[in-house]
Each structure stands twice: as structure tokens, then as C-alpha cells.
Amino acid sequence: MPQYNPPLRDMQFVMHEVLKVTDEFKALPKHADVDADTINAVLEEAGKFAAEVTFPLNISGDTEGCKLDQATHEVTPPKGFKEAYAKYVEGGWAALSCDPEYGGQGLPFVVNQCVYEMLNSANQAWTMYPGLSHGAYEALHAHGTDAQKKLYLPKLVSGEWTGTMCLTEPHCGTDLGLLRTKAEPQADGTYKLTGNKIFISAGEHDMTSNILHLVLARLPDAPQGSKGISLFLVPKFNVGEDGTIGARNGIYCGSLEHKMGIHGNATAQIVLEGAVGTMVGAPNKGLAAMFVMMNAARLGVGNQSLGLTEVAYQNALAYAKDRIQMRSLSGVKAKDKPADPIIVHPDVRKMLLTAKAYAEGGRALAIYCTMLLDKELHHPDEKVRKDAGEIVALLTPIVKAFLTDNGHIATNACMQVFGGHGFIKEWGMEQFVRDNRINMIYEGTNTIQSLDLLGRKVLGNNGATLKKFGKIIGALIAEEGVNEKMAEFINPLAYLADQMTKFTTELGFKGFQNPDEVGAAAVDYLRVAGHLVFGYFWARMAQTALREIAAGNADPFYLAKVQTARFYFAKLFPETATLMRTARSGSKALMDTDAALA
Ligand SMILES: Cc1cc2nc3c(=O)[nH]c(=O)nc-3n(C[C@H](O)[C@H](O)[C@H](O)COP(=O)(O)OP(=O)(O)OC[C@H]3O[C@@H](n4cnc5c(N)ncnc54)[C@H](O)[C@@H]3O)c2cc1C
């Protein structure tokens, strides 16, 4: 059976020693009084919840899956999920970073980020039920009318009701402009929705008394394509003006998908038959309103893989210290045993350190992004808010795609550490691989994230935001450029940062002549950009750790951090050279292939 220990020490290191979040919060009136002790205490309790309540349900939830009653359309999630959710609500966890006006606790997003990382490590399938609700909360908070907010937000904040996002239809996933679900205006100002949605996560369950579906649909006179999409709130049970639950609405689960992973989460086909809904945001501007939820969800999906990378690493490390096989190439290490533990073998270490470097680098990036989100929403200076928002927008596709691709590499590597036992269900390692796989697909596939990054976020504004982030990296390089102890981290980072401008300009120029060049280079480009960002955070983490060591701090945590940074720059970061080469090789080898693909 796998184990999970919440990585509180590493979270504290990133928050309090590297990013110094509480110093940053002092500039935000809303969070000025939040101190490190409060954050640490909340995370300690959240860690207990994850390790003791939801983690024990991870394997059983995977084995059991969700069940649909075809007659009633009701779905029963795996045993224990409902009770765990009730404890989550009772503990006030749903309200953590929500607006106090609607019953929230108003804590910074940074706290929620760490809580969700732990929940994802413990049980991704379970965590998607509250996770999607939080996205629905954010979309309604940003775009709902006062009446909608008053009626629905307190229920989402308390966790009494959950939320979903209903975008995908059988014939349209990536290209939402094709969607067909119809919304007919009614005399009383409501709409009647008819259509079919598929793949709706947490789409039906019995864990709460109501479910709020956020549904994309078309008005009768809507323009074709993505400019004709509106957003509607469609509750499972109609809700009276006083908040009382009324009759069952015409929205139900037609069937459940049978899938590769996240079996404990109900992936529902949702049928709308004249379901009554109210519009959220302006007519035909539904995608913009839904983007609030989608952006939150993209960061959330990166966080799912971060959680899985961490838990897979912890288990592979423990196994590698325990399992004995063969002798070390450089001589016997465990003389008292018939063979050495497999952690002595260089490649086993490589697999472990890959997962560790991706988990800790991902944690630093994810916490940094949520700190920027706090700034974007609450900093009194408009320019700071704008800059923070732009950098989050730039980093969002990197968090979504780089962290989930890394999760794929890391969970596979950790499974490999177990040899054949990794392939056997009872060890739990193959589940981490399976559960992670969807993270690279939903919320916009990783290819779509890479097009968003290179096409929109970088070339779309002539590299202006990339340059802004380049300045942040430049400041670290200027600060540490003459420090010999930092040279092994700063030199490769400075080299890549310097190359990045030329590389981007070159791709932009080729893309201007032939747009397929952007499509051919984008996935490689995102991975290079991901390493640039990780390189920056690994250099900062090494900087903090080296300073502690120089000051005489003998805590082995710091030496471990420096060693992991060394591994990262020596073994993972250099793939940027190959990626730049393949990106530069252009689109011809892909597009002039009609005979090959005939
Ligand atoms: C378990 C699960 C849970 C999900 N949860 C939800 C949910 O809660 N709500 C919801 O609305 N949806 C959900 N989805 C749907 C998910 O977001 C879509 O599957 C995803 O966006 C891709 O759409 P698609 O499956 O139609 O693939 P397609 O759009 O058909 O894409 C197929 C392939 O073509 C590629 N492709 C498409 N267009 C381009 C392009 N322009 N350039 C390059 N490549 C391209 C894609 O990257 C992909 O590799 C879920 C899906 C699954 C499997």
C-alpha cells in the first residue's frame, strides 16, 4: 500500500524562505495581517485531512468507480467519498480562499494552492468534486449578477452544493465554436436549454443536495462560431428566490464514461431537455465568462500532476531504499545484506531525482503563480495588478502543460523504480500513472496550451510579457552573476535566457511567413519555456539554500536542495538544446508527408 506524507517543510521553504509571501502580502490590504504561523497551521491541518481522510480512499475509489442508476439517473460515487466530502464541508475547507462577503475565510490563494496540492496527492478523483466547484465559484463571482451571487455563492462557498463546467459535446472539444446546445429565452427572463454534453467531470453524484452546472449554449439568433456562445447556470434542482430547493430540473446524467483513470470521479454524459437556466455574463460573451473558470482550472490541472508527482516520488524513494537487487557497480555498499538496495544504482537515482526535481520545481512555480493571482486581485497599485495578471497569463499554459507532461515522466519513472511490482495494482504506482494521463488532455490539450503560449501569449504581443518575465530572470542573474558558488546554476540559466529572445524572434518570423511553422514548433517551445521558468526557480531555491549553508545552518534540507538543483541543471535542463533544434527544424518534415500518411 502506498504512503503519503504532506510535504509541509518544502511548502514552507518556498513560501517563507524563497518567495517570502507574507512580506508580499503586507502590500495587499486584504492579506496584510496574514502571518506565516497562520498559513503553516492551516496547511498542517489540511495535510492531516488529505493523508488521513481522502488518501485511504484512493485505491478503493479506483477499484470501485462510480455507479449510475439508469432508472433514476442518480450516481453513487465510491464508498467513503460522500462521508469524506461531508468532513471537508464541516471543516470549512471549501471556504478557505473565498470572499468573506459570501461566507468565505478570505485567506490568500497561496494557501488554497498548497491545500489542493495535498488533496491531489491523496486522491485526485475525489478532489475534482470540490475542485470544480471552486472554479464555478470564481466564474460566478466574476460574472454573476448580484441576484445570482446572493443565491448561489454562499452554497458553493460552504460546499453545500458543488459545481461543474459543461463545455464539451460529442462533436466538439477543442473547437467550442462548433457547439450546438440551444438556449431559448423565456418570458420570465430564464432560458430553456436543450442539448448533449459529454465528459462532464463531477457531473452527477449524491454527495450534495444540489449541483450547479455552468453550461455553454447558443441563443437562437447567435452568430456562428465562438462569438455566438453564452454561459448559463443550470441547477440540478431548481432553486427558489429564497434559496429553497424545488423540483428536479431537466438536466440529468445519461451515462457514465468508462475510462483509463480517475475512476472515483463521475465523468458524465449530461442530457439537457428543456432545462431551466439563467444567463451568466452578457449574451454571446459566454466564452469570456467561462475563461475565468478555465484559467483557474488550468492552474488546477497543473496542480493535479504536481500532487501525483510528489506522492509517486515519496513511494518510489521508500521502495528504492528497501528493495535489494544486485551489487553497486562501484563496490558492495550493504555488506550485511545479500545485495545492495537499488538506490545505489545511478539510473534508479536518476528516476528518483527527476521526480523530486519536477515536484519541487513545480511547487515553486505553482505557489509563485498563486501569489501573483493574489496580487492581481488585491494590490492597490493598478500597474502592479496589471503586470501580475500578464505574467500569470503567460505562465498559465506552462503550469498546465509543463507540469502535467512532467507528471507523466515522473509517475512513469517512479513506477519503473518498482520494476514489475510497479505494474501490479496493489502497490498503487500504476494508478498514479493512469490518473495523471488525463491531465495532459483535458482543460485544453497540451498542444493547445503550447499554441496559446507561443501564438497568443508570446508572439501575440511581440514578446512583451516574455520580456517582462525576462527582466525578473535578469535581476537574479545580475544579483548572482559574480557569485562563483552560483555559477553552475546561473550560467546555464543566463545562456538560455539570452538564446530565448533570438529563438522566439526566429520562430515569429517563420510563423509570419507560414503559420504552420508556429504549430510545428509550439510544443517544443513550451518545454523550453518551462525549463527557463524552472531554471529560474531552481536557481532561486539554490540561492536561498546556499545562503543558509554559508550562515552555518546544518539542516540537511538545504544540502538536499542544492544537490537537487545540481541534478536538475546537469540532467534535465540540457534537453532545451535538443528541443530548440527540433523546433527550428520547421514544419516541412511534418507537412510534406502526404505519401507517408496516405
Ligand atoms: C475524463 C475527462 C474529463 C473531462 N472533464 C470535462 C469537464 O468537466 N467539462 C468539459 O466541458 N469537458 C471535459 N472534458 C473534455 C476535455 O476537455 C476534452 O476532451 C479536450 O478538451 C479535448 O477535446 P476532444 O476530446 O474533443 O479532442 P479534439 O478536440 O477532437 O482533439 C483531438 C486531437 O486533435 C488535436 N487538435 C485539435 N485541434 C488542434 C489544433 N488547432 N492544433 C493542433 N492540434 C489540435 C488535440 O490536441 C487532440 O490531440 C473531459 C474529458 C475527459 C476524458
PDB file of N, CA, C and O and ligand atoms in Angstrom, residues 128 132 164-176 197-202 259 261-262 267 438 441-448 451, ligand 1:
ATOM      1  N   MET A 128     -11.492  16.319  -7.418  1.00  0.00           N
ATOM      2  CA  MET A 128     -12.144  17.023  -8.528  1.00  0.00           C
ATOM      3  C   MET A 128     -13.558  17.491  -8.174  1.00  0.00           C
ATOM      4  O   MET A 128     -14.060  18.439  -8.771  1.00  0.00           O
ATOM      5  N   LEU A 132     -13.782  21.462  -8.955  1.00  0.00           N
ATOM      6  CA  LEU A 132     -14.609  22.090  -9.993  1.00  0.00           C
ATOM      7  C   LEU A 132     -15.558  23.115  -9.387  1.00  0.00           C
ATOM      8  O   LEU A 132     -15.861  24.137  -9.996  1.00  0.00           O
ATOM      9  N   THR A 164     -20.081  22.354 -11.757  1.00  0.00           N
ATOM     10  CA  THR A 164     -19.415  21.667 -12.868  1.00  0.00           C
ATOM     11  C   THR A 164     -19.167  22.683 -13.977  1.00  0.00           C
ATOM     12  O   THR A 164     -19.715  23.785 -13.950  1.00  0.00           O
ATOM     13  N   MET A 165     -18.375  22.273 -14.954  1.00  0.00           N
ATOM     14  CA  MET A 165     -18.260  23.073 -16.175  1.00  0.00           C
ATOM     15  C   MET A 165     -18.643  22.203 -17.362  1.00  0.00           C
ATOM     16  O   MET A 165     -18.029  21.168 -17.614  1.00  0.00           O
ATOM     17  N   CYS A 166     -19.701  22.623 -18.071  1.00  0.00           N
ATOM     18  CA  CYS A 166     -20.235  21.813 -19.172  1.00  0.00           C
ATOM     19  C   CYS A 166     -19.946  22.507 -20.503  1.00  0.00           C
ATOM     20  O   CYS A 166     -20.740  23.341 -20.964  1.00  0.00           O
ATOM     21  N   LEU A 167     -18.820  22.137 -21.099  1.00  0.00           N
ATOM     22  CA  LEU A 167     -18.444  22.719 -22.392  1.00  0.00           C
ATOM     23  C   LEU A 167     -18.559  21.684 -23.505  1.00  0.00           C
ATOM     24  O   LEU A 167     -19.203  21.917 -24.525  1.00  0.00           O
ATOM     25  N   THR A 168     -17.925  20.524 -23.277  1.00  0.00           N
ATOM     26  CA  THR A 168     -17.683  19.566 -24.356  1.00  0.00           C
ATOM     27  C   THR A 168     -18.971  18.897 -24.846  1.00  0.00           C
ATOM     28  O   THR A 168     -19.847  18.553 -24.048  1.00  0.00           O
ATOM     29  N   GLU A 169     -19.052  18.719 -26.171  1.00  0.00           N
ATOM     30  CA  GLU A 169     -20.151  17.966 -26.800  1.00  0.00           C
ATOM     31  C   GLU A 169     -19.523  16.880 -27.673  1.00  0.00           C
ATOM     32  O   GLU A 169     -18.327  16.956 -27.972  1.00  0.00           O
ATOM     33  N   PRO A 170     -20.321  15.896 -28.093  1.00  0.00           N
ATOM     34  CA  PRO A 170     -19.704  14.770 -28.815  1.00  0.00           C
ATOM     35  C   PRO A 170     -18.862  15.207 -30.019  1.00  0.00           C
ATOM     36  O   PRO A 170     -17.810  14.650 -30.281  1.00  0.00           O
ATOM     37  N   HIS A 171     -19.300  16.228 -30.734  1.00  0.00           N
ATOM     38  CA  HIS A 171     -18.599  16.637 -31.955  1.00  0.00           C
ATOM     39  C   HIS A 171     -17.664  17.819 -31.706  1.00  0.00           C
ATOM     40  O   HIS A 171     -17.061  18.335 -32.634  1.00  0.00           O
ATOM     41  N   CYS A 172     -17.582  18.319 -30.473  1.00  0.00           N
ATOM     42  CA  CYS A 172     -16.695  19.474 -30.255  1.00  0.00           C
ATOM     43  C   CYS A 172     -16.073  19.469 -28.872  1.00  0.00           C
ATOM     44  O   CYS A 172     -16.754  19.349 -27.862  1.00  0.00           O
ATOM     45  N   GLY A 173     -14.728  19.526 -28.895  1.00  0.00           N
ATOM     46  CA  GLY A 173     -13.976  19.591 -27.648  1.00  0.00           C
ATOM     47  C   GLY A 173     -13.065  20.805 -27.687  1.00  0.00           C
ATOM     48  O   GLY A 173     -13.336  21.830 -27.067  1.00  0.00           O
ATOM     49  N   THR A 174     -12.018  20.695 -28.499  1.00  0.00           N
ATOM     50  CA  THR A 174     -11.097  21.828 -28.634  1.00  0.00           C
ATOM     51  C   THR A 174     -11.802  23.017 -29.276  1.00  0.00           C
ATOM     52  O   THR A 174     -11.653  24.157 -28.840  1.00  0.00           O
ATOM     53  N   ASP A 175     -12.594  22.748 -30.305  1.00  0.00           N
ATOM     54  CA  ASP A 175     -13.217  23.818 -31.080  1.00  0.00           C
ATOM     55  C   ASP A 175     -14.628  24.094 -30.571  1.00  0.00           C
ATOM     56  O   ASP A 175     -15.624  23.614 -31.130  1.00  0.00           O
ATOM     57  N   LEU A 176     -14.716  24.906 -29.527  1.00  0.00           N
ATOM     58  CA  LEU A 176     -16.019  25.145 -28.904  1.00  0.00           C
ATOM     59  C   LEU A 176     -16.955  25.957 -29.806  1.00  0.00           C
ATOM     60  O   LEU A 176     -18.159  26.000 -29.583  1.00  0.00           O
ATOM     61  N   LYS A 197     -24.132  17.140 -23.533  1.00  0.00           N
ATOM     62  CA  LYS A 197     -22.746  17.406 -23.141  1.00  0.00           C
ATOM     63  C   LYS A 197     -22.095  16.070 -22.799  1.00  0.00           C
ATOM     64  O   LYS A 197     -22.770  15.166 -22.269  1.00  0.00           O
ATOM     65  N   ILE A 198     -20.808  15.949 -23.083  1.00  0.00           N
ATOM     66  CA  ILE A 198     -20.121  14.706 -22.685  1.00  0.00           C
ATOM     67  C   ILE A 198     -18.894  15.040 -21.840  1.00  0.00           C
ATOM     68  O   ILE A 198     -18.440  16.188 -21.829  1.00  0.00           O
ATOM     69  N   PHE A 199     -18.390  13.995 -21.172  1.00  0.00           N
ATOM     70  CA  PHE A 199     -17.136  14.086 -20.397  1.00  0.00           C
ATOM     71  C   PHE A 199     -17.242  15.108 -19.264  1.00  0.00           C
ATOM     72  O   PHE A 199     -16.270  15.812 -18.989  1.00  0.00           O
ATOM     73  N   ILE A 200     -18.384  15.260 -18.628  1.00  0.00           N
ATOM     74  CA  ILE A 200     -18.514  16.296 -17.602  1.00  0.00           C
ATOM     75  C   ILE A 200     -18.072  15.742 -16.237  1.00  0.00           C
ATOM     76  O   ILE A 200     -18.728  14.883 -15.642  1.00  0.00           O
ATOM     77  N   SER A 201     -16.944  16.277 -15.771  1.00  0.00           N
ATOM     78  CA  SER A 201     -16.359  15.811 -14.508  1.00  0.00           C
ATOM     79  C   SER A 201     -17.243  16.189 -13.335  1.00  0.00           C
ATOM     80  O   SER A 201     -17.784  17.308 -13.311  1.00  0.00           O
ATOM     81  N   ALA A 202     -17.364  15.286 -12.385  1.00  0.00           N
ATOM     82  CA  ALA A 202     -18.196  15.500 -11.194  1.00  0.00           C
ATOM     83  C   ALA A 202     -19.622  15.876 -11.597  1.00  0.00           C
ATOM     84  O   ALA A 202     -20.325  16.589 -10.889  1.00  0.00           O
ATOM     85  N   LYS A 259     -13.308   4.676 -18.197  1.00  0.00           N
ATOM     86  CA  LYS A 259     -12.079   5.367 -18.594  1.00  0.00           C
ATOM     87  C   LYS A 259     -10.817   4.776 -17.977  1.00  0.00           C
ATOM     88  O   LYS A 259     -10.890   3.885 -17.131  1.00  0.00           O
ATOM     89  N   GLY A 261      -8.423   6.248 -16.037  1.00  0.00           N
ATOM     90  CA  GLY A 261      -8.057   6.605 -14.657  1.00  0.00           C
ATOM     91  C   GLY A 261      -9.138   7.451 -14.020  1.00  0.00           C
ATOM     92  O   GLY A 261     -10.268   7.503 -14.514  1.00  0.00           O
ATOM     93  N   ILE A 262      -8.776   8.106 -12.914  1.00  0.00           N
ATOM     94  CA  ILE A 262      -9.701   8.898 -12.077  1.00  0.00           C
ATOM     95  C   ILE A 262     -11.094   8.245 -12.003  1.00  0.00           C
ATOM     96  O   ILE A 262     -12.125   8.897 -12.164  1.00  0.00           O
ATOM     97  N   THR A 267     -17.463  10.897 -14.584  1.00  0.00           N
ATOM     98  CA  THR A 267     -17.345  11.604 -15.867  1.00  0.00           C
ATOM     99  C   THR A 267     -18.645  11.341 -16.619  1.00  0.00           C
ATOM    100  O   THR A 267     -18.864  10.249 -17.149  1.00  0.00           O
ATOM    101  N   ILE A 438      -4.871  11.865 -17.858  1.00  0.00           N
ATOM    102  CA  ILE A 438      -5.923  12.775 -18.330  1.00  0.00           C
ATOM    103  C   ILE A 438      -5.506  14.241 -18.197  1.00  0.00           C
ATOM    104  O   ILE A 438      -5.983  15.112 -18.934  1.00  0.00           O
ATOM    105  N   ILE A 441      -4.620  15.998 -21.181  1.00  0.00           N
ATOM    106  CA  ILE A 441      -5.658  16.074 -22.222  1.00  0.00           C
ATOM    107  C   ILE A 441      -6.712  17.137 -21.913  1.00  0.00           C
ATOM    108  O   ILE A 441      -7.006  17.991 -22.752  1.00  0.00           O
ATOM    109  N   TYR A 442      -7.320  17.058 -20.708  1.00  0.00           N
ATOM    110  CA  TYR A 442      -8.465  17.968 -20.510  1.00  0.00           C
ATOM    111  C   TYR A 442      -8.034  19.399 -20.166  1.00  0.00           C
ATOM    112  O   TYR A 442      -6.871  19.671 -19.996  1.00  0.00           O
ATOM    113  N   GLU A 443      -9.003  20.284 -20.152  1.00  0.00           N
ATOM    114  CA  GLU A 443      -8.746  21.725 -19.970  1.00  0.00           C
ATOM    115  C   GLU A 443      -7.906  22.297 -21.109  1.00  0.00           C
ATOM    116  O   GLU A 443      -7.048  23.155 -20.908  1.00  0.00           O
ATOM    117  N   GLY A 444      -8.143  21.797 -22.328  1.00  0.00           N
ATOM    118  CA  GLY A 444      -7.318  22.185 -23.473  1.00  0.00           C
ATOM    119  C   GLY A 444      -6.096  21.277 -23.469  1.00  0.00           C
ATOM    120  O   GLY A 444      -5.310  21.290 -22.512  1.00  0.00           O
ATOM    121  N   THR A 445      -5.955  20.479 -24.516  1.00  0.00           N
ATOM    122  CA  THR A 445      -4.822  19.535 -24.561  1.00  0.00           C
ATOM    123  C   THR A 445      -3.511  20.326 -24.453  1.00  0.00           C
ATOM    124  O   THR A 445      -3.484  21.535 -24.673  1.00  0.00           O
ATOM    125  N   ASN A 446      -2.433  19.597 -24.167  1.00  0.00           N
ATOM    126  CA  ASN A 446      -1.153  20.291 -24.011  1.00  0.00           C
ATOM    127  C   ASN A 446      -0.686  20.924 -25.324  1.00  0.00           C
ATOM    128  O   ASN A 446       0.043  21.917 -25.305  1.00  0.00           O
ATOM    129  N   THR A 447      -1.120  20.362 -26.450  1.00  0.00           N
ATOM    130  CA  THR A 447      -0.817  21.018 -27.734  1.00  0.00           C
ATOM    131  C   THR A 447      -1.491  22.390 -27.783  1.00  0.00           C
ATOM    132  O   THR A 447      -0.885  23.386 -28.189  1.00  0.00           O
ATOM    133  N   ILE A 448      -2.747  22.429 -27.352  1.00  0.00           N
ATOM    134  CA  ILE A 448      -3.495  23.702 -27.380  1.00  0.00           C
ATOM    135  C   ILE A 448      -2.849  24.712 -26.419  1.00  0.00           C
ATOM    136  O   ILE A 448      -2.763  25.901 -26.713  1.00  0.00           O
ATOM    137  N   LEU A 451       0.088  26.204 -28.205  1.00  0.00           N
ATOM    138  CA  LEU A 451      -0.311  27.208 -29.209  1.00  0.00           C
ATOM    139  C   LEU A 451      -0.729  28.507 -28.518  1.00  0.00           C
ATOM    140  O   LEU A 451      -0.455  29.604 -29.010  1.00  0.00           O
TER     141      LEU A 451
HETATM  142  C1  LIG B   1     -12.029  12.275 -18.017  1.00  0.00           C
HETATM  143  C2  LIG B   1     -12.401  13.532 -18.733  1.00  0.00           C
HETATM  144  C3  LIG B   1     -12.925  14.590 -18.016  1.00  0.00           C
HETATM  145  C4  LIG B   1     -13.313  15.759 -18.675  1.00  0.00           C
HETATM  146  N1  LIG B   1     -13.926  16.775 -17.972  1.00  0.00           N
HETATM  147  C5  LIG B   1     -14.533  17.773 -18.663  1.00  0.00           C
HETATM  148  C6  LIG B   1     -15.399  18.700 -18.000  1.00  0.00           C
HETATM  149  O1  LIG B   1     -15.570  18.664 -16.781  1.00  0.00           O
HETATM  150  N2  LIG B   1     -16.051  19.615 -18.755  1.00  0.00           N
HETATM  151  C7  LIG B   1     -15.893  19.699 -20.099  1.00  0.00           C
HETATM  152  O2  LIG B   1     -16.521  20.540 -20.716  1.00  0.00           O
HETATM  153  N3  LIG B   1     -15.057  18.854 -20.754  1.00  0.00           N
HETATM  154  C8  LIG B   1     -14.384  17.894 -20.078  1.00  0.00           C
HETATM  155  N4  LIG B   1     -13.564  17.013 -20.730  1.00  0.00           N
HETATM  156  C9  LIG B   1     -13.336  17.183 -22.160  1.00  0.00           C
HETATM  157  C10 LIG B   1     -11.919  17.633 -22.485  1.00  0.00           C
HETATM  158  O3  LIG B   1     -11.705  18.944 -22.067  1.00  0.00           O
HETATM  159  C11 LIG B   1     -11.716  17.414 -23.996  1.00  0.00           C
HETATM  160  O4  LIG B   1     -11.646  16.008 -24.198  1.00  0.00           O
HETATM  161  C12 LIG B   1     -10.481  18.092 -24.529  1.00  0.00           C
HETATM  162  O5  LIG B   1     -10.617  19.481 -24.471  1.00  0.00           O
HETATM  163  C13 LIG B   1     -10.170  17.694 -25.961  1.00  0.00           C
HETATM  164  O6  LIG B   1     -11.322  17.699 -26.783  1.00  0.00           O
HETATM  165  P1  LIG B   1     -11.704  16.416 -27.649  1.00  0.00           P
HETATM  166  O7  LIG B   1     -11.656  15.240 -26.770  1.00  0.00           O
HETATM  167  O8  LIG B   1     -12.934  16.683 -28.387  1.00  0.00           O
HETATM  168  O9  LIG B   1     -10.482  16.277 -28.674  1.00  0.00           O
HETATM  169  P2  LIG B   1     -10.371  17.038 -30.071  1.00  0.00           P
HETATM  170  O10 LIG B   1     -10.688  18.465 -29.899  1.00  0.00           O
HETATM  171  O11 LIG B   1     -11.120  16.283 -31.099  1.00  0.00           O
HETATM  172  O12 LIG B   1      -8.810  16.898 -30.368  1.00  0.00           O
HETATM  173  C14 LIG B   1      -8.229  15.687 -30.849  1.00  0.00           C
HETATM  174  C15 LIG B   1      -6.723  15.910 -31.053  1.00  0.00           C
HETATM  175  O13 LIG B   1      -6.513  16.945 -32.036  1.00  0.00           O
HETATM  176  C16 LIG B   1      -5.669  17.951 -31.508  1.00  0.00           C
HETATM  177  N5  LIG B   1      -6.075  19.244 -32.034  1.00  0.00           N
HETATM  178  C17 LIG B   1      -7.325  19.761 -32.113  1.00  0.00           C
HETATM  179  N6  LIG B   1      -7.289  21.000 -32.627  1.00  0.00           N
HETATM  180  C18 LIG B   1      -5.991  21.293 -32.849  1.00  0.00           C
HETATM  181  C19 LIG B   1      -5.271  22.423 -33.342  1.00  0.00           C
HETATM  182  N7  LIG B   1      -5.911  23.539 -33.695  1.00  0.00           N
HETATM  183  N8  LIG B   1      -3.939  22.343 -33.435  1.00  0.00           N
HETATM  184  C20 LIG B   1      -3.281  21.237 -33.070  1.00  0.00           C
HETATM  185  N9  LIG B   1      -3.879  20.140 -32.584  1.00  0.00           N
HETATM  186  C21 LIG B   1      -5.211  20.169 -32.471  1.00  0.00           C
HETATM  187  C22 LIG B   1      -5.860  17.872 -29.992  1.00  0.00           C
HETATM  188  O14 LIG B   1      -4.755  18.429 -29.314  1.00  0.00           O
HETATM  189  C23 LIG B   1      -6.013  16.371 -29.781  1.00  0.00           C
HETATM  190  O15 LIG B   1      -4.750  15.777 -29.700  1.00  0.00           O
HETATM  191  C24 LIG B   1     -13.112  15.865 -20.082  1.00  0.00           C
HETATM  192  C25 LIG B   1     -12.540  14.808 -20.786  1.00  0.00           C
HETATM  193  C26 LIG B   1     -12.208  13.648 -20.137  1.00  0.00           C
HETATM  194  C27 LIG B   1     -11.660  12.500 -20.952  1.00  0.00           C
END
